[in-house]
Amino acid sequence: HGPLTLIAGPCQMETRQHAFDMAGALKDITSRLGIGFVYKSSFDKANRTSLSGKRGMGLDAALPVFADIKKEFGVPVLTDIHNEEQCPIVAEVCDILQIPAFLCRQTDLLVAAAKTGAIINVKKGQFLAPWDMKNVVNKITESGNLDVLVTERGASFGYNTLVSDMRSLPVLAETGAPVIFDATHSVQQPGGLGGASGGQRQFVPTLARAAVAVGVAGVFVETHQDPDNAPSDGPNMLPLDAMEAFLGTLMEIDAIAKKAAA
Amino acid sequence: HGPLTLIAGPCQMETRQHAFDMAGALKDITSRLGIGFVYKSSFDKANRTSLSGKRGMGLDAALPVFADIKKEFGVPVLTDIHNEEQCPIVAEVCDILQIPAFLCRQTDLLVAAAKTGAIINVKKGQFLAPWDMKNVVNKITESGNLDVLVTERGASFGYNTLVSDMRSLPVLAETGAPVIFDATHSVQQPGGLGGASGGQRQFVPTLARAAVAVGVAGVFVETHQDPDNAPSDGPNMLPLDAMEAFLGTLMEIDAIAKKAAA
Amino acid sequence: HGPLTLIAGPCQMETRQHAFDMAGALKDITSRLGIGFVYKSSFDKANRTSLSGKRGMGLDAALPVFADIKKEFGVPVLTDIHNEEQCPIVAEVCDILQIPAFLCRQTDLLVAAAKTGAIINVKKGQFLAPWDMKNVVNKITESGNLDVLVTERGASFGYNTLVSDMRSLPVLAETGAPVIFDATHSVQQPGGLGGASGGQRQFVPTLARAAVAVGVAGVFVETHQDPDNAPSDGPNMLPLDAMEAFLGTLMEIDAIAKKAAA
Amino acid sequence: HGPLTLIAGPCQMETRQHAFDMAGALKDITSRLGIGFVYKSSFDKANRTSLSGKRGMGLDAALPVFADIKKEFGVPVLTDIHNEEQCPIVAEVCDILQIPAFLCRQTDLLVAAAKTGAIINVKKGQFLAPWDMKNVVNKITESGNLDVLVTERGASFGYNTLVSDMRSLPVLAETGAPVIFDATHSVQQPGGLGGASGGQRQFVPTLARAAVAVGVAGVFVETHQDPDNAPSDGPNMLPLDAMEAFLGTLMEIDAIAKKAAA
């Protein structure tokens, strides 16, 4: 039950400079607060609502940037993968491979990711009960990889809405894997803008505070210096300049939650 | 943004002695912790799953007990009412009249309760969106009573299950009424035992901690010295001897949440 | 497994003349189609979204109109009741007492209605699993009244939305009570208009056809000569002049469904 | 608005002989009833609940069987694909490529399938609102393929349960694509058996009749001569010997539904 870790970064990698700026700023904030930090960004948004949604800079361009961020800032990096071929390539650079929620039941992808030996962060599908994630974790551990994280990111609740069931967190913990709460995608409104997904940025602190009070290993928060002009997930990213106060409160709650659990 | 208040007691009033024992024990605990305390108990369970469910001691027997508990322990008392006739009678003794969730849209009941001048605690229906509680609150305030509390107690989520949407708490706060989180009924499994409702007592602290971290005026928790043998709501009541540690953690989280909101 | 019965009428009784006009028109249509007909109207809308919602003409004014409609058209009449006191009074005139969905767990109301000896039509709560209606039916039959109908009217599905689970119909049939499908309230969007409930009139035929194909004893459809100007439930009432074609199709589907079940 | 088409077959291809037996039996039944027939089977079950679930005979073994079934019985064949590489290979033999529900938002898969020129049947994700399928259809048509079918197969409803919203069918029809109702997966209970998904076979006729009464282009029904011993989806497959009576009723309802829509 160590203190909270933060998985954060902009939703998608935009440019080398932007990635460095964001990683540097987040490294500074987390160092001041004594919170562990993993840099997250996507090289490809593979399931945009429509074809015209911006997809990201691509694998070839992104991997050297991830490598340089690791070297420059001494932080682990995480990115999401979408098919089996990407797994070994990404694992050469990235510390953590993330399985997207929609793909959490795709056996071949889970096995290919597991076999790289990287840490695997699996997001719980919006369509999955928390107790069913044990089957997902088993697909990875039975493939020989015991370094698994599981991430809660909301459950389908009617149409165009997710709900975060806080009971999910202790249920996920029963898998034995550290539990991450994704406060960014939990406030997503899937398809809520017609040709794009909406979001409720104002509820990111609400849900993150709730999850940390229940007890989690880490929180996942996408952030951007100018969310309203970000190429994806803008409506649910937190502004970079709100991060420090937000994280400070989480660290205080985390200390109490972990003391109560001890 | 004062510190947390606790609304607590056994689900139903069993005997005068039992009511005094519970009220005394809870008064002791809350005094030690410096947490405000309202004693809650029901004189009638008007919507049991089946006719054979035990309904409680009734209004005539319960009111003198409520009156004596107020006098003996100097605490406000709360009970739920089920029809218009009960409102003025109960309001002569009880400080807070509670509108059950199933009845939160019954105009005549809301108006009759409002007109007593007592504080009204309305539970949000399992079928109601949090933003629709403004209409419910308005029915009370437009009847001339501004002393309203609103209580979150879970939303229908598939069959026989409730989910607690923590976003509901700031949405309810927009009504202007203090927001209470009912951690006992939020873990109810309606009809889950066939002829009775089930519950998941183990998640009461989970949800209460989450809600307090988000920020609420109070928590509502039913408790019993022997929940497994209680006449109603046993599966979701917290054992009395677990209350002090549970509440201590909530008070620590509450202090951080209220500091962050200040 | 007799042919389909129709329970229909305007949502609320507006005037004596309006009630007669509607009853007469519906009697004509159903006679031409050979479909059983029960006239429905409410004397009071007891759970409007806001205080300013129009509530209806009241019990004293409505009962003589119901009595005269029975005499004039030779049809049974149905209305909904909201408290115990109304039960014996309404039962002197009306053939069927209807328990509103929000009140389907209120024991005293169910027992008082049962004891009148009238036929009882209980609507399934939006918050209730279909298999839990057996407990509701038992409260009535154990009070000595075996004439019970159960009505499906949608289940809570996220916020401000209902969904009609067609599996509910055979599950409800296991209670032994004839099953009615309420196509009007199943397309309601509770609270969907802010200060009033919205509705999706265009899906009334969709859901009614589905339910009849599954197999039901009757359908419940509110109708009005000018729904957009009706005092309540306008968004989900069917225009009177659409009823005959709509019911004709239902009767054809019903014949096949009942033949397949025989 | 032509008459109903049936997409049917065993969940997974077991052996060449079994595939021929099933295709032949279904061809006989559909010929007698005058119902269009597409043979469906999976060569790989790529998202089994656990690693130990049987996955099927594989692409290389299955394609020649599909080719021979087409030749022998003169029927189009449909199978589901799971990654981009499979698309052109499968399209050389199969008439219809099916996109699994979990993968309906994966842009690269949709585009790769579209570019084969085969007919594409996309299943609506359990996490998707019906109106959001227009974005999915657009990804295919904007890739130059106008031959798209959309399939309703239930929406997440709480945990381990799906609900079939019949309003979805006319909403999906607004995409312009023919709408199929998958009666087999709509009664699935995802993860409901712990290490496997459960199902409610008894509700397949319930939901299929409802959908056909609303109006669909086709129904999708998995069937097996011995469902209880099938390697996958046994709990929700219909026994082969129940198919003819079941389909006969659907055809009668379909005739009425299409007449009413004309």
Coordinates of C-alpha atoms in Angstrom, one line a residue, chain A residues 44-52 55 82-85 102-103 105-108 111 124 126-132 134-136 138-140 142-143 155-160 165 167-168 190-192 194-197, chain D residues 44-52 55 82-85 102-103 105-108 111 124 126-132 134-136 138-140 142-143 155-160 165 167-168 190-192 194-197:
Chain A
D44 CA -2.8 6.6 -32.5
K45 CA -6.5 7.0 -31.6
A46 CA -7.8 3.9 -33.2
N47 CA -11.5 4.2 -32.4
R48 CA -12.4 7.8 -33.0
T49 CA -16.2 8.3 -33.3
S50 CA -15.8 9.3 -37.0
L51 CA -13.2 9.0 -39.8
S52 CA -12.5 12.7 -39.7
R55 CA -5.7 10.0 -35.0
H82 CA -4.4 -1.9 -30.7
N83 CA -3.1 -5.0 -32.4
E84 CA -0.7 -7.9 -31.9
E85 CA 1.9 -6.6 -34.2
F102 CA -13.1 -2.0 -26.0
L103 CA -10.4 -4.6 -26.6
R105 CA -11.7 -9.3 -24.2
Q106 CA -9.5 -9.9 -27.3
T107 CA -7.5 -12.9 -26.3
D108 CA -4.8 -12.7 -29.0
V111 CA -1.5 -12.8 -25.0
K124 CA -12.1 -2.6 -17.8
Q126 CA -17.6 -0.4 -20.2
F127 CA -19.7 -3.5 -20.8
L128 CA -17.9 -5.7 -18.2
A129 CA -18.8 -6.3 -14.5
P130 CA -15.8 -5.7 -12.2
W131 CA -15.7 -9.3 -11.0
D132 CA -15.3 -10.5 -14.6
K134 CA -10.4 -11.7 -13.1
N135 CA -10.9 -13.7 -16.3
V136 CA -9.1 -10.9 -18.2
N138 CA -5.9 -14.6 -15.9
K139 CA -5.5 -14.5 -19.7
I140 CA -2.3 -12.4 -19.0
E142 CA -1.5 -17.6 -17.6
S143 CA 0.6 -16.3 -20.5
A155 CA -19.6 1.3 -16.9
S156 CA -22.4 1.9 -19.5
F157 CA -25.4 3.5 -17.9
G158 CA -28.2 4.0 -20.3
Y159 CA -27.1 5.7 -23.6
N160 CA -24.3 8.1 -24.0
D165 CA -19.3 2.4 -9.5
R167 CA -17.6 -0.7 -5.4
S168 CA -15.7 -1.8 -8.4
P190 CA -19.6 8.3 -25.4
G191 CA -20.9 9.7 -28.7
G192 CA -22.5 12.5 -26.8
G194 CA -23.0 13.4 -32.4
G195 CA -19.8 13.0 -34.4
A196 CA -17.5 12.9 -31.3
S197 CA -17.6 12.0 -27.7
Chain D
D44 CA -12.4 -18.4 -34.4
K45 CA -13.9 -17.2 -31.1
A46 CA -11.5 -14.4 -30.4
N47 CA -12.9 -13.0 -27.2
R48 CA -13.8 -16.1 -25.1
T49 CA -14.3 -15.3 -21.4
S50 CA -11.2 -17.4 -20.5
L51 CA -8.2 -18.8 -22.2
S52 CA -9.5 -22.4 -21.8
R55 CA -11.8 -21.2 -30.1
H82 CA -11.1 -9.9 -35.9
N83 CA -8.2 -8.1 -37.5
E84 CA -7.3 -6.3 -40.8
E85 CA -5.2 -9.2 -42.1
F102 CA -16.7 -5.2 -29.2
L103 CA -14.8 -4.1 -32.3
R105 CA -15.5 1.3 -33.2
Q106 CA -12.1 0.1 -34.5
T107 CA -11.5 2.3 -37.5
D108 CA -8.8 0.3 -39.2
V111 CA -11.9 0.4 -43.3
K124 CA -23.8 -2.6 -32.6
Q126 CA -23.3 -3.2 -26.2
F127 CA -21.9 0.1 -25.1
L128 CA -23.3 2.2 -28.0
A129 CA -26.5 4.2 -28.4
P130 CA -28.4 3.2 -31.6
W131 CA -28.1 6.7 -33.0
D132 CA -24.3 6.5 -32.8
K134 CA -24.5 6.3 -38.1
N135 CA -20.9 7.1 -37.4
V136 CA -19.9 3.5 -37.7
N138 CA -20.2 6.3 -42.3
K139 CA -16.7 4.9 -41.7
I140 CA -17.6 2.0 -44.0
E142 CA -16.9 6.8 -46.7
S143 CA -14.4 4.0 -47.5
A155 CA -27.3 -3.0 -24.7
S156 CA -25.5 -3.2 -21.4
F157 CA -28.1 -3.1 -18.6
G158 CA -26.4 -3.2 -15.2
Y159 CA -23.9 -6.0 -14.8
N160 CA -24.0 -9.4 -16.6
D165 CA -34.4 -1.8 -26.8
R167 CA -36.8 1.5 -30.3
S168 CA -33.3 0.8 -31.5
P190 CA -22.0 -11.7 -20.4
G191 CA -19.7 -13.3 -17.9
G192 CA -22.8 -14.7 -16.2
G194 CA -18.1 -17.0 -13.9
G195 CA -15.6 -18.4 -16.4
A196 CA -18.0 -18.3 -19.4
S197 CA -21.1 -16.3 -20.6

